[in-house]
Amino acid sequence: MPPTLFLTVGLPGTGETTAARRIEAEHGALRLTKDEWMKALYGAENPEQASDVIEGRLVGIALRALELGVSVVLDFGLWGNDERFSLRQAAADRGAEVVMLFCDVDVDEQRRRLDRRLAEEPHTTWPISDAELASWAEVFQRPTPEEVDGSEPIPDPPEGFTDWDAWRADRWPARIG
């Protein structure tokens, strides 16, 4: 049976990490949760430039694990459809299956969950304002039902990129700066 790349998709507080933990337990998948790495390395800070590098490192670990036959769950939202397309292609290139879980809740529930997480597990998160949530919701590209079920074909990479590998290298830099 081929390994599986599980992708949790959603905004903060919609249930991606809860789903990732469940997948880890049920499927014996390697769980790679960006916020855990960011907290361990940067504490109270959450530098955007480091975020992209950490995501890239986690993607690299995930792809290597797939090559070794280990299923993986990537847990960092994947807000852009190009991110998801590139990862679907990378998994296919390695003979892996892809399962996407789209986590979505209404804004009031999202706020309740974020407030509860900050109160109960402050070491795992950062304060998030309503303004941040609203701005993130504007840039989030919701997956289509066909993208979620895997029936949507993977398009060519965006203009200027010869393949999805080149796009991934640009999106997720190997180092800061």
C-alpha angles and dihedrals in degrees: 000000000000121000118259130227108211114200120197110203126191149084123283114292097020096108107267096131092045089052091045092053090050092050091048091055098040098043103027088239125163105250116214110188114181097203091059090055093044092051092047093050103033108021111196092001121087105188112192094215091054091047092063092047092050091048088052092050090050091049089052092050090047094052092048091049090052089052088054091051097256120135116231138197116207110206114189109099101258094217097180126071091219088059090053094043091051092051093046089053093047091051092048090049087057095046093251130139121235127219118184123199115195111202115199134164133162118272095255092054091045090054092048091051094048092048091048092048092050091050097044102033109021090159090067102050149026131236110272121198126217088243090056091049091051094048092047091049088056094056097038112108107214113220117241118240087251091054091050094049092044097241095112108097117241107249127218113279119269119283113285095036124095094204143351091266089063091046091051091050089054096043096046109037120206093231144011114270 
